[in-house]
Amino acid sequence: GAGGYGLYLASATDQAKQGSAWLGLGIVLSLIGFVVIGPLLAGGVVRVLGAVLLRMFGPVGRMAERNALRNPRRTGATGAALMIGLALVACLSVVGSSMVASASDQLDKTVGTDFIIQSDSGQRITPQAVRAVKDVPGLARVTEYRTTTADYTTPDGRTLKDTDITAADPTYATDLRTKTVAGDLKDAYLPDSMSVHDKFAKAHGIHLGSKIAVSFKDGRTAHLTVRAITSSDGLIDAGAKYTSIATLAKYVPAARMPLDELVFATAKDGRQDSAYKALKSALHDYPQYTVRDQTDYKKALKDQIGQLLNLIYGLLALAIIVAVLGVVNTLALSVVERTREIGLMRAIGLSRRQLRRMIRMESVVIALFGALLGLGLGMGWGATAQKLLALQGLKVLEIPWPTIIGVFIGSAFVGLFAALIPAFRAGRMNVLNAIATD
């Protein structure tokens, strides 16, 4: 998919693994803590929500607030069910938005090419399609990019089986502005040369000028000189080891050369629009390949992450449905317990409409109480998770405020919906029978 091009997270470090364990433990403990102290928080939060939302409705609003505060333990327990579901929604929204923002930021900073051609189904690009791209007028350069595996024998004497190596044209050093900690990445594309990333170099005692025996799959063994050491502090192509296609072709027979995984094209100045149309036209006979500019690529990446989040949101919707049933049950029980009280209020002038409004407001404030705690807790989880993911290159924290605000407002409608049946039953209650209830 769109994430295929170089959006590889670096291998998890020990620090990241430990951080993941602590994050998981922290989420569980904080969730348990909020469930336990929910009744204590209910008083303060409900009073604030009441002052903001309910007081404008006069005596009916004040009665709704007092009813919600009458049993803080029940209010806290009812809000906790909604809190759990919305906390997970908020956490995943923050993580997903941060992933998209981080990837977009990296694309803007490091990708120096205009167009990316690839197959969304993972197919390699045929030589005929590559030729069609190269024949497009208005292009300043075309860069081929292919990957294969090889067995490495490093200077420390270790042999690493089936290790990835990326072969590209020398122009790839311009198409992807990869930071180096030693040497110049352009030198990695010289004959019999390569680059490695700094973590790999540190682990195996590699420095500039070191020789690595690379036994290519379906080819011969090459002794390549390390000309550059790249930084692992990145998101795109993190951990890649580069050599040139010419070097790969020297040791792998033409019949066994891997096909291109991607092709990059850069338009001449001022000709981006015409080159974009020409590329799409040139690949019309190759529908398995997609041409994307950077805007297209960011959108595809966002859609890809969005599809995953939508699947998870669908599962979390079940938890929210359970929470709604909890609110319905709480209100129904509250109405039964207050039967005589409701009868007396009706007898002294409370109308059916005012009674139903009071119960609906009580339901809304309980739902908003759970939403406020859940969204706050979830954003805290998401921000903490992003700090952990920053170790893997996801360094941008993005809070999806439209989603958060929309969920909060939606929680009010959840409260209104949950109150429909209890409010209807309370409104139809016989006043004399209610007063006579023990």
Tab-separated table of C-alpha atoms in Angstrom:
chain	number	residue	atom	x	y	z
A	1	GLY	CA	0.000	0.000	0.000
A	2	ALA	CA	0.994	3.616	0.305
A	3	GLY	CA	3.021	2.786	3.368
A	4	GLY	CA	5.194	0.453	1.339
A	5	TYR	CA	7.711	3.094	0.337
A	6	GLY	CA	10.307	3.227	3.017
A	7	LEU	CA	7.956	3.828	5.938
A	8	TYR	CA	9.753	1.300	8.048
A	9	LEU	CA	10.102	1.804	11.780
A	10	ALA	CA	13.534	1.113	13.163
A	11	SER	CA	13.958	-2.164	15.009
A	12	ALA	CA	12.627	-1.878	18.522
A	13	THR	CA	15.364	-0.941	20.948
A	14	ASP	CA	15.597	-2.275	24.470
A	15	GLN	CA	14.529	1.154	25.685
A	16	ALA	CA	11.421	1.037	23.466
A	17	LYS	CA	10.560	-2.482	24.608
A	18	GLN	CA	10.850	-1.487	28.249
A	19	GLY	CA	8.831	1.645	27.535
A	20	SER	CA	6.054	-0.430	25.940
A	21	ALA	CA	5.848	-2.635	29.010
A	22	TRP	CA	5.706	0.362	31.345
A	23	LEU	CA	3.128	2.060	29.127
A	24	GLY	CA	0.883	-1.009	29.208
A	25	LEU	CA	1.205	-1.239	32.973
A	26	GLY	CA	0.546	2.487	33.342
A	27	ILE	CA	-2.625	2.282	31.235
A	28	VAL	CA	-3.998	-0.575	33.321
A	29	LEU	CA	-3.162	1.077	36.658
A	30	SER	CA	-4.466	4.501	35.635
A	31	LEU	CA	-7.691	2.954	34.363
A	32	ILE	CA	-8.204	1.059	37.619
A	33	GLY	CA	-7.379	4.206	39.563
A	34	PHE	CA	-9.935	6.312	37.715
A	35	VAL	CA	-12.596	3.637	38.146
A	36	VAL	CA	-11.894	3.550	41.889
A	37	ILE	CA	-11.841	7.324	42.411
A	38	GLY	CA	-14.692	7.943	39.958
A	39	PRO	CA	-17.267	8.435	42.744
A	40	LEU	CA	-14.966	10.992	44.405
A	41	LEU	CA	-14.536	12.883	41.147
A	42	ALA	CA	-18.239	12.741	40.351
A	43	GLY	CA	-19.140	15.460	42.864
A	44	GLY	CA	-16.741	18.087	41.536
A	45	VAL	CA	-17.108	17.295	37.834
A	46	VAL	CA	-20.917	17.109	37.923
A	47	ARG	CA	-21.087	20.444	39.774
A	48	VAL	CA	-18.911	22.075	37.096
A	49	LEU	CA	-20.978	20.557	34.286
A	50	GLY	CA	-24.138	21.597	36.092
A	51	ALA	CA	-22.949	25.184	36.444
A	52	VAL	CA	-22.082	25.333	32.741
A	53	LEU	CA	-24.985	23.393	31.228
A	54	LEU	CA	-27.871	22.918	33.665
A	55	ARG	CA	-28.300	26.142	35.585
A	56	MET	CA	-29.718	27.872	32.503
A	57	PHE	CA	-32.755	25.568	32.773
A	58	GLY	CA	-33.666	26.957	36.177
A	59	PRO	CA	-35.164	24.745	38.914
A	60	VAL	CA	-35.450	21.745	36.590
A	61	GLY	CA	-31.721	21.926	35.817
A	62	ARG	CA	-30.809	22.252	39.492
A	63	MET	CA	-32.934	19.207	40.351
A	64	ALA	CA	-31.231	17.211	37.585
A	65	GLU	CA	-27.838	18.175	39.022
A	66	ARG	CA	-28.855	17.170	42.547
A	67	ASN	CA	-30.224	13.857	41.320
A	68	ALA	CA	-26.903	13.083	39.635
A	69	LEU	CA	-25.080	13.991	42.879
A	70	ARG	CA	-27.479	12.038	45.087
A	71	ASN	CA	-25.578	8.788	44.662
A	72	PRO	CA	-21.977	9.572	43.589
A	73	ARG	CA	-21.009	5.900	43.680
A	74	ARG	CA	-23.700	5.016	41.152
A	75	THR	CA	-22.908	8.050	38.987
A	76	GLY	CA	-19.194	7.189	39.034
A	77	ALA	CA	-19.806	3.550	38.171
A	78	THR	CA	-22.199	4.457	35.337
A	79	GLY	CA	-19.815	7.035	33.888
A	80	ALA	CA	-16.883	4.586	34.164
A	81	ALA	CA	-18.370	2.285	31.525
A	82	LEU	CA	-18.494	5.145	29.013
A	83	MET	CA	-15.114	6.419	30.205
A	84	ILE	CA	-13.330	3.190	29.282
A	85	GLY	CA	-14.635	3.118	25.707
A	86	LEU	CA	-13.977	6.795	25.034
A	87	ALA	CA	-10.514	6.626	26.626
A	88	LEU	CA	-9.528	3.976	24.089
A	89	VAL	CA	-11.074	5.991	21.242
A	90	ALA	CA	-9.168	9.128	22.272
A	91	CYS	CA	-5.895	7.257	22.730
A	92	LEU	CA	-6.074	5.605	19.307
A	93	SER	CA	-7.116	8.877	17.669
A	94	VAL	CA	-4.086	10.672	19.103
A	95	VAL	CA	-1.719	7.857	18.087
A	96	GLY	CA	-3.194	7.589	14.575
A	97	SER	CA	-3.117	11.350	13.995
A	98	SER	CA	0.449	11.535	15.315
A	99	MET	CA	1.533	8.748	12.968
A	100	VAL	CA	0.077	10.568	9.956
A	101	ALA	CA	1.517	13.920	11.048
A	102	SER	CA	4.951	12.392	11.691
A	103	ALA	CA	5.025	10.642	8.326
A	104	SER	CA	3.870	13.801	6.525
A	105	ASP	CA	6.518	15.837	8.324
A	106	GLN	CA	9.216	13.354	7.325
A	107	LEU	CA	8.012	13.366	3.716
A	108	ASP	CA	8.217	17.160	3.615
A	109	LYS	CA	11.691	17.239	5.152
A	110	THR	CA	13.405	14.324	3.450
A	111	VAL	CA	11.737	13.408	0.148
A	112	GLY	CA	13.170	15.452	-2.704
A	113	THR	CA	11.323	13.826	-5.581
A	114	ASP	CA	7.991	14.767	-7.131
A	115	PHE	CA	6.428	11.412	-7.979
A	116	ILE	CA	6.421	7.889	-6.577
A	117	ILE	CA	5.410	4.957	-8.796
A	118	GLN	CA	4.578	1.661	-7.124
A	119	SER	CA	2.112	-1.209	-7.046
A	120	ASP	CA	-0.421	-1.130	-4.215
A	121	SER	CA	-0.595	-4.926	-4.335
A	122	GLY	CA	3.154	-5.354	-3.824
A	123	GLN	CA	4.002	-6.345	-7.403
A	124	ARG	CA	7.435	-5.443	-8.711
A	125	ILE	CA	7.654	-2.985	-11.590
A	126	THR	CA	8.439	-4.526	-14.968
A	127	PRO	CA	11.263	-3.179	-17.173
A	128	GLN	CA	8.660	-2.210	-19.801
A	129	ALA	CA	6.851	0.009	-17.296
A	130	VAL	CA	10.158	1.543	-16.168
A	131	ARG	CA	11.000	2.317	-19.790
A	132	ALA	CA	7.578	3.955	-20.234
A	133	VAL	CA	8.341	6.194	-17.249
A	134	LYS	CA	11.768	7.140	-18.564
A	135	ASP	CA	10.276	8.103	-21.935
A	136	VAL	CA	7.941	10.670	-20.360
A	137	PRO	CA	8.893	14.197	-21.477
A	138	GLY	CA	9.479	16.895	-18.895
A	139	LEU	CA	11.306	14.734	-16.322
A	140	ALA	CA	14.651	15.838	-14.916
A	141	ARG	CA	15.548	12.399	-13.524
A	142	VAL	CA	14.163	8.907	-12.898
A	143	THR	CA	15.464	6.772	-10.042
A	144	GLU	CA	15.061	3.014	-9.771
A	145	TYR	CA	14.791	1.396	-6.341
A	146	ARG	CA	14.959	-2.325	-5.650
A	147	THR	CA	15.576	-4.521	-2.619
A	148	THR	CA	17.043	-7.961	-2.138
A	149	THR	CA	18.609	-10.054	0.597
A	150	ALA	CA	22.142	-11.192	1.237
A	151	ASP	CA	24.266	-12.896	3.864
A	152	TYR	CA	26.629	-10.443	5.573
A	153	THR	CA	29.977	-11.245	7.129
A	154	THR	CA	30.876	-8.213	9.254
A	155	PRO	CA	34.315	-7.100	10.523
A	156	ASP	CA	33.578	-8.650	13.942
A	157	GLY	CA	33.425	-12.070	12.267
A	158	ARG	CA	29.684	-12.561	12.578
A	159	THR	CA	27.546	-13.886	9.720
A	160	LEU	CA	24.064	-12.440	9.348
A	161	LYS	CA	21.698	-14.493	7.206
A	162	ASP	CA	19.043	-13.060	4.856
A	163	THR	CA	19.744	-9.409	5.641
A	164	ASP	CA	18.080	-6.729	3.523
A	165	ILE	CA	20.045	-4.520	1.171
A	166	THR	CA	18.657	-1.719	-0.992
A	167	ALA	CA	20.040	-1.091	-4.463
A	168	ALA	CA	19.201	2.210	-6.134
A	169	ASP	CA	20.470	4.650	-8.698
A	170	PRO	CA	22.919	7.265	-7.356
A	171	THR	CA	20.227	9.930	-7.752
A	172	TYR	CA	18.401	8.354	-4.828
A	173	ALA	CA	20.798	10.246	-2.535
A	174	THR	CA	19.050	13.389	-3.830
A	175	ASP	CA	15.534	11.927	-3.888
A	176	LEU	CA	15.757	11.000	-0.202
A	177	ARG	CA	17.742	13.406	1.940
A	178	THR	CA	18.972	10.861	4.469
A	179	LYS	CA	21.034	12.236	7.335
A	180	THR	CA	24.516	10.746	7.730
A	181	VAL	CA	26.648	10.582	10.854
A	182	ALA	CA	29.824	9.810	8.892
A	183	GLY	CA	30.789	10.087	5.230
A	184	ASP	CA	28.718	11.203	2.246
A	185	LEU	CA	25.787	9.053	1.145
A	186	LYS	CA	26.566	9.723	-2.519
A	187	ASP	CA	29.810	7.780	-2.064
A	188	ALA	CA	27.827	4.668	-1.118
A	189	TYR	CA	26.794	4.425	-4.787
A	190	LEU	CA	30.398	4.247	-6.019
A	191	PRO	CA	31.551	0.856	-7.400
A	192	ASP	CA	31.856	-1.869	-4.710
A	193	SER	CA	30.600	0.502	-2.022
A	194	MET	CA	27.697	0.609	0.418
A	195	SER	CA	26.288	2.373	3.451
A	196	VAL	CA	25.026	1.067	6.796
A	197	HIS	CA	23.055	2.749	9.561
A	198	ASP	CA	24.695	3.827	12.809
A	199	LYS	CA	23.103	1.178	15.055
A	200	PHE	CA	24.269	-1.583	12.727
A	201	ALA	CA	27.744	-0.031	12.575
A	202	LYS	CA	27.987	0.227	16.358
A	203	ALA	CA	26.797	-3.335	16.888
A	204	HIS	CA	29.398	-4.806	14.539
A	205	GLY	CA	32.409	-2.509	14.918
A	206	ILE	CA	32.002	-0.915	11.492
A	207	HIS	CA	33.513	2.447	10.535
A	208	LEU	CA	34.241	4.280	7.303
A	209	GLY	CA	36.494	2.109	5.140
A	210	SER	CA	35.411	-1.170	6.729
A	211	LYS	CA	34.884	-4.122	4.399
A	212	ILE	CA	31.747	-6.259	4.568
A	213	ALA	CA	31.472	-9.550	2.701
A	214	VAL	CA	28.020	-9.502	1.086
A	215	SER	CA	26.853	-12.791	-0.417
A	216	PHE	CA	23.970	-11.768	-2.668
A	217	LYS	CA	20.961	-14.005	-3.078
A	218	ASP	CA	21.222	-15.784	-6.428
A	219	GLY	CA	24.590	-14.159	-6.990
A	220	ARG	CA	28.252	-14.028	-5.989
A	221	THR	CA	29.976	-12.667	-2.892
A	222	ALA	CA	31.136	-9.050	-2.976
A	223	HIS	CA	33.492	-7.311	-0.575
A	224	LEU	CA	31.952	-3.884	-0.260
A	225	THR	CA	33.569	-0.849	1.343
A	226	VAL	CA	31.493	1.192	3.787
A	227	ARG	CA	31.524	4.749	2.451
A	228	ALA	CA	28.744	6.268	4.591
A	229	ILE	CA	27.021	5.647	7.909
A	230	THR	CA	23.454	6.933	8.027
A	231	SER	CA	21.442	8.020	11.038
A	232	SER	CA	18.815	5.666	12.443
A	233	ASP	CA	16.953	8.709	13.749
A	234	GLY	CA	14.309	8.817	11.045
A	235	LEU	CA	11.060	7.319	9.879
A	236	ILE	CA	11.470	6.851	6.126
A	237	ASP	CA	13.758	4.012	5.058
A	238	ALA	CA	15.000	3.715	8.646
A	239	GLY	CA	17.640	1.020	8.937
A	240	ALA	CA	18.247	0.703	5.181
A	241	LYS	CA	21.646	-0.308	3.818
A	242	TYR	CA	22.331	1.149	0.379
A	243	THR	CA	24.413	0.177	-2.597
A	244	SER	CA	24.127	0.980	-6.288
A	245	ILE	CA	22.213	-1.007	-8.880
A	246	ALA	CA	25.436	-1.145	-10.888
A	247	THR	CA	27.202	-2.872	-7.976
A	248	LEU	CA	24.311	-5.315	-7.591
A	249	ALA	CA	24.396	-6.075	-11.337
A	250	LYS	CA	28.124	-6.831	-11.108
A	251	TYR	CA	27.538	-9.745	-8.741
A	252	VAL	CA	24.035	-10.942	-9.676
A	253	PRO	CA	23.345	-12.346	-13.167
A	254	ALA	CA	20.961	-10.272	-15.276
A	255	ALA	CA	18.415	-13.097	-15.376
A	256	ARG	CA	18.262	-13.131	-11.575
A	257	MET	CA	18.283	-9.404	-10.885
A	258	PRO	CA	15.320	-8.315	-8.756
A	259	LEU	CA	12.829	-6.003	-10.416
A	260	ASP	CA	12.229	-2.482	-9.203
A	261	GLU	CA	10.084	-2.139	-6.113
A	262	LEU	CA	9.537	1.579	-6.731
A	263	VAL	CA	10.450	4.195	-9.278
A	264	PHE	CA	10.885	7.877	-8.446
A	265	ALA	CA	10.475	10.650	-10.975
A	266	THR	CA	11.345	14.318	-10.634
A	267	ALA	CA	9.982	16.906	-13.036
A	268	LYS	CA	11.885	19.773	-14.529
A	269	ASP	CA	11.255	23.122	-12.861
A	270	GLY	CA	7.794	24.415	-13.574
A	271	ARG	CA	6.608	21.272	-15.337
A	272	GLN	CA	5.229	19.281	-12.391
A	273	ASP	CA	1.590	19.420	-13.518
A	274	SER	CA	2.248	18.397	-17.105
A	275	ALA	CA	4.683	15.670	-16.019
A	276	TYR	CA	2.087	14.294	-13.585
A	277	LYS	CA	-0.497	13.979	-16.347
A	278	ALA	CA	2.055	12.533	-18.754
A	279	LEU	CA	3.137	9.876	-16.236
A	280	LYS	CA	-0.446	8.772	-15.666
A	281	SER	CA	-0.987	8.616	-19.409
A	282	ALA	CA	2.239	6.654	-19.980
A	283	LEU	CA	1.210	4.039	-17.393
A	284	HIS	CA	-2.360	3.764	-18.654
A	285	ASP	CA	-1.559	0.293	-20.029
A	286	TYR	CA	-0.136	-0.732	-16.626
A	287	PRO	CA	-3.112	-0.336	-14.256
A	288	GLN	CA	-1.349	-2.347	-11.562
A	289	TYR	CA	0.960	0.623	-10.920
A	290	THR	CA	-0.038	3.888	-9.284
A	291	VAL	CA	1.509	7.308	-9.787
A	292	ARG	CA	1.374	9.551	-6.725
A	293	ASP	CA	2.712	12.970	-5.991
A	294	GLN	CA	3.466	13.884	-2.387
A	295	THR	CA	-0.079	15.130	-1.768
A	296	ASP	CA	-1.520	11.852	-3.067
A	297	TYR	CA	0.923	9.879	-0.991
A	298	LYS	CA	0.024	11.686	2.239
A	299	LYS	CA	-3.672	11.148	1.545
A	300	ALA	CA	-3.143	7.445	0.841
A	301	LEU	CA	-1.160	7.097	4.054
A	302	LYS	CA	-3.884	8.851	6.036
A	303	ASP	CA	-6.562	6.634	4.462
A	304	GLN	CA	-4.540	3.519	5.232
A	305	ILE	CA	-4.217	4.382	8.915
A	306	GLY	CA	-7.824	5.571	8.963
A	307	GLN	CA	-9.080	2.192	7.747
A	308	LEU	CA	-7.286	0.467	10.600
A	309	LEU	CA	-8.660	2.943	13.133
A	310	ASN	CA	-12.196	2.575	11.756
A	311	LEU	CA	-12.004	-1.172	12.300
A	312	ILE	CA	-10.929	-0.644	15.898
A	313	TYR	CA	-13.585	2.037	16.419
A	314	GLY	CA	-16.202	-0.467	15.263
A	315	LEU	CA	-15.128	-2.844	18.007
A	316	LEU	CA	-15.096	-0.055	20.583
A	317	ALA	CA	-18.635	0.893	19.567
A	318	LEU	CA	-19.755	-2.330	21.228
A	319	ALA	CA	-18.266	-1.115	24.507
A	320	ILE	CA	-20.083	2.207	24.127
A	321	ILE	CA	-23.366	0.377	23.496
A	322	VAL	CA	-22.838	-1.469	26.775
A	323	ALA	CA	-22.189	1.898	28.439
A	324	VAL	CA	-25.468	3.266	27.045
A	325	LEU	CA	-27.322	0.291	28.470
A	326	GLY	CA	-25.660	1.056	31.806
A	327	VAL	CA	-26.968	4.616	31.735
A	328	VAL	CA	-30.449	3.367	30.829
A	329	ASN	CA	-30.360	0.886	33.704
A	330	THR	CA	-29.148	3.532	36.172
A	331	LEU	CA	-31.876	5.986	35.196
A	332	ALA	CA	-34.579	3.318	35.253
A	333	LEU	CA	-33.496	2.267	38.737
A	334	SER	CA	-33.339	5.901	39.841
A	335	VAL	CA	-36.885	6.521	38.593
A	336	VAL	CA	-38.182	3.453	40.462
A	337	GLU	CA	-36.442	4.536	43.669
A	338	ARG	CA	-37.889	8.055	43.379
A	339	THR	CA	-41.435	7.021	42.470
A	340	ARG	CA	-43.040	8.696	45.497
A	341	GLU	CA	-40.824	11.765	45.113
A	342	ILE	CA	-41.807	12.075	41.458
A	343	GLY	CA	-45.469	11.769	42.399
A	344	LEU	CA	-45.135	14.563	44.973
A	345	MET	CA	-43.340	16.848	42.499
A	346	ARG	CA	-46.049	16.211	39.939
A	347	ALA	CA	-48.699	16.953	42.575
A	348	ILE	CA	-47.222	20.377	43.387
A	349	GLY	CA	-47.072	21.442	39.750
A	350	LEU	CA	-44.165	19.774	37.908
A	351	SER	CA	-45.405	19.047	34.391
A	352	ARG	CA	-44.743	15.877	32.442
A	353	ARG	CA	-42.555	17.872	30.061
A	354	GLN	CA	-40.456	19.273	32.896
A	355	LEU	CA	-40.139	15.813	34.456
A	356	ARG	CA	-38.894	14.267	31.210
A	357	ARG	CA	-36.488	17.184	30.734
A	358	MET	CA	-35.106	16.694	34.253
A	359	ILE	CA	-34.387	13.005	33.604
A	360	ARG	CA	-32.839	13.755	30.219
A	361	MET	CA	-30.558	16.391	31.782
A	362	GLU	CA	-29.530	13.975	34.498
A	363	SER	CA	-28.636	11.421	31.808
A	364	VAL	CA	-26.696	13.988	29.777
A	365	VAL	CA	-24.617	15.126	32.740
A	366	ILE	CA	-23.751	11.511	33.640
A	367	ALA	CA	-22.727	10.815	30.017
A	368	LEU	CA	-20.640	13.996	29.834
A	369	PHE	CA	-19.004	13.128	33.152
A	370	GLY	CA	-17.853	9.784	31.699
A	371	ALA	CA	-16.832	11.448	28.435
A	372	LEU	CA	-14.789	14.146	30.160
A	373	LEU	CA	-12.843	11.614	32.208
A	374	GLY	CA	-12.482	9.192	29.295
A	375	LEU	CA	-11.277	11.737	26.751
A	376	GLY	CA	-8.854	13.319	29.216
A	377	LEU	CA	-7.461	9.946	30.196
A	378	GLY	CA	-7.265	8.776	26.571
A	379	MET	CA	-5.413	11.893	25.417
A	380	GLY	CA	-2.940	11.346	28.250
A	381	TRP	CA	-2.411	7.750	27.124
A	382	GLY	CA	-2.042	8.850	23.497
A	383	ALA	CA	0.488	11.567	24.315
A	384	THR	CA	2.512	9.101	26.385
A	385	ALA	CA	2.384	6.517	23.586
A	386	GLN	CA	3.602	9.133	21.115
A	387	LYS	CA	6.608	9.882	23.331
A	388	LEU	CA	7.429	6.193	23.191
A	389	LEU	CA	6.926	6.045	19.423
A	390	ALA	CA	9.243	9.050	19.088
A	391	LEU	CA	12.051	6.572	19.725
A	392	GLN	CA	11.007	4.952	16.441
A	393	GLY	CA	10.831	8.198	14.474
A	394	LEU	CA	7.227	9.313	15.148
A	395	LYS	CA	8.178	12.648	16.663
A	396	VAL	CA	5.124	14.807	15.965
A	397	LEU	CA	2.326	14.892	18.551
A	398	GLU	CA	-0.997	15.644	16.873
A	399	ILE	CA	-4.175	16.013	18.941
A	400	PRO	CA	-7.232	15.483	16.673
A	401	TRP	CA	-9.329	18.206	18.279
A	402	PRO	CA	-12.256	17.929	15.817
A	403	THR	CA	-12.572	14.239	16.697
A	404	ILE	CA	-12.247	14.874	20.438
A	405	ILE	CA	-14.797	17.695	20.409
A	406	GLY	CA	-17.132	15.692	18.174
A	407	VAL	CA	-16.992	12.699	20.522
A	408	PHE	CA	-17.672	14.935	23.529
A	409	ILE	CA	-20.710	16.502	21.864
A	410	GLY	CA	-21.812	13.069	20.684
A	411	SER	CA	-21.733	11.887	24.296
A	412	ALA	CA	-24.452	14.412	25.110
A	413	PHE	CA	-26.644	12.847	22.436
A	414	VAL	CA	-25.813	9.418	23.858
A	415	GLY	CA	-27.156	10.681	27.199
A	416	LEU	CA	-30.315	11.982	25.539
A	417	PHE	CA	-30.879	8.682	23.768
A	418	ALA	CA	-30.286	6.674	26.942
A	419	ALA	CA	-32.915	8.766	28.765
A	420	LEU	CA	-35.735	8.224	26.269
A	421	ILE	CA	-37.316	5.137	27.833
A	422	PRO	CA	-36.843	6.105	31.541
A	423	ALA	CA	-38.177	9.617	30.853
A	424	PHE	CA	-41.168	8.250	28.936
A	425	ARG	CA	-42.054	5.869	31.750
A	426	ALA	CA	-41.692	8.561	34.384
A	427	GLY	CA	-43.903	10.919	32.408
A	428	ARG	CA	-46.704	8.346	32.163
A	429	MET	CA	-46.616	7.562	35.869
A	430	ASN	CA	-49.998	7.900	37.690
A	431	VAL	CA	-49.630	10.700	40.252
A	432	LEU	CA	-51.873	9.207	42.965
A	433	ASN	CA	-50.375	5.728	42.658
A	434	ALA	CA	-46.877	7.233	42.786
A	435	ILE	CA	-47.651	9.194	45.963
A	436	ALA	CA	-49.090	6.080	47.580
A	437	THR	CA	-45.918	4.074	46.872
A	438	ASP	CA	-43.885	3.206	49.965
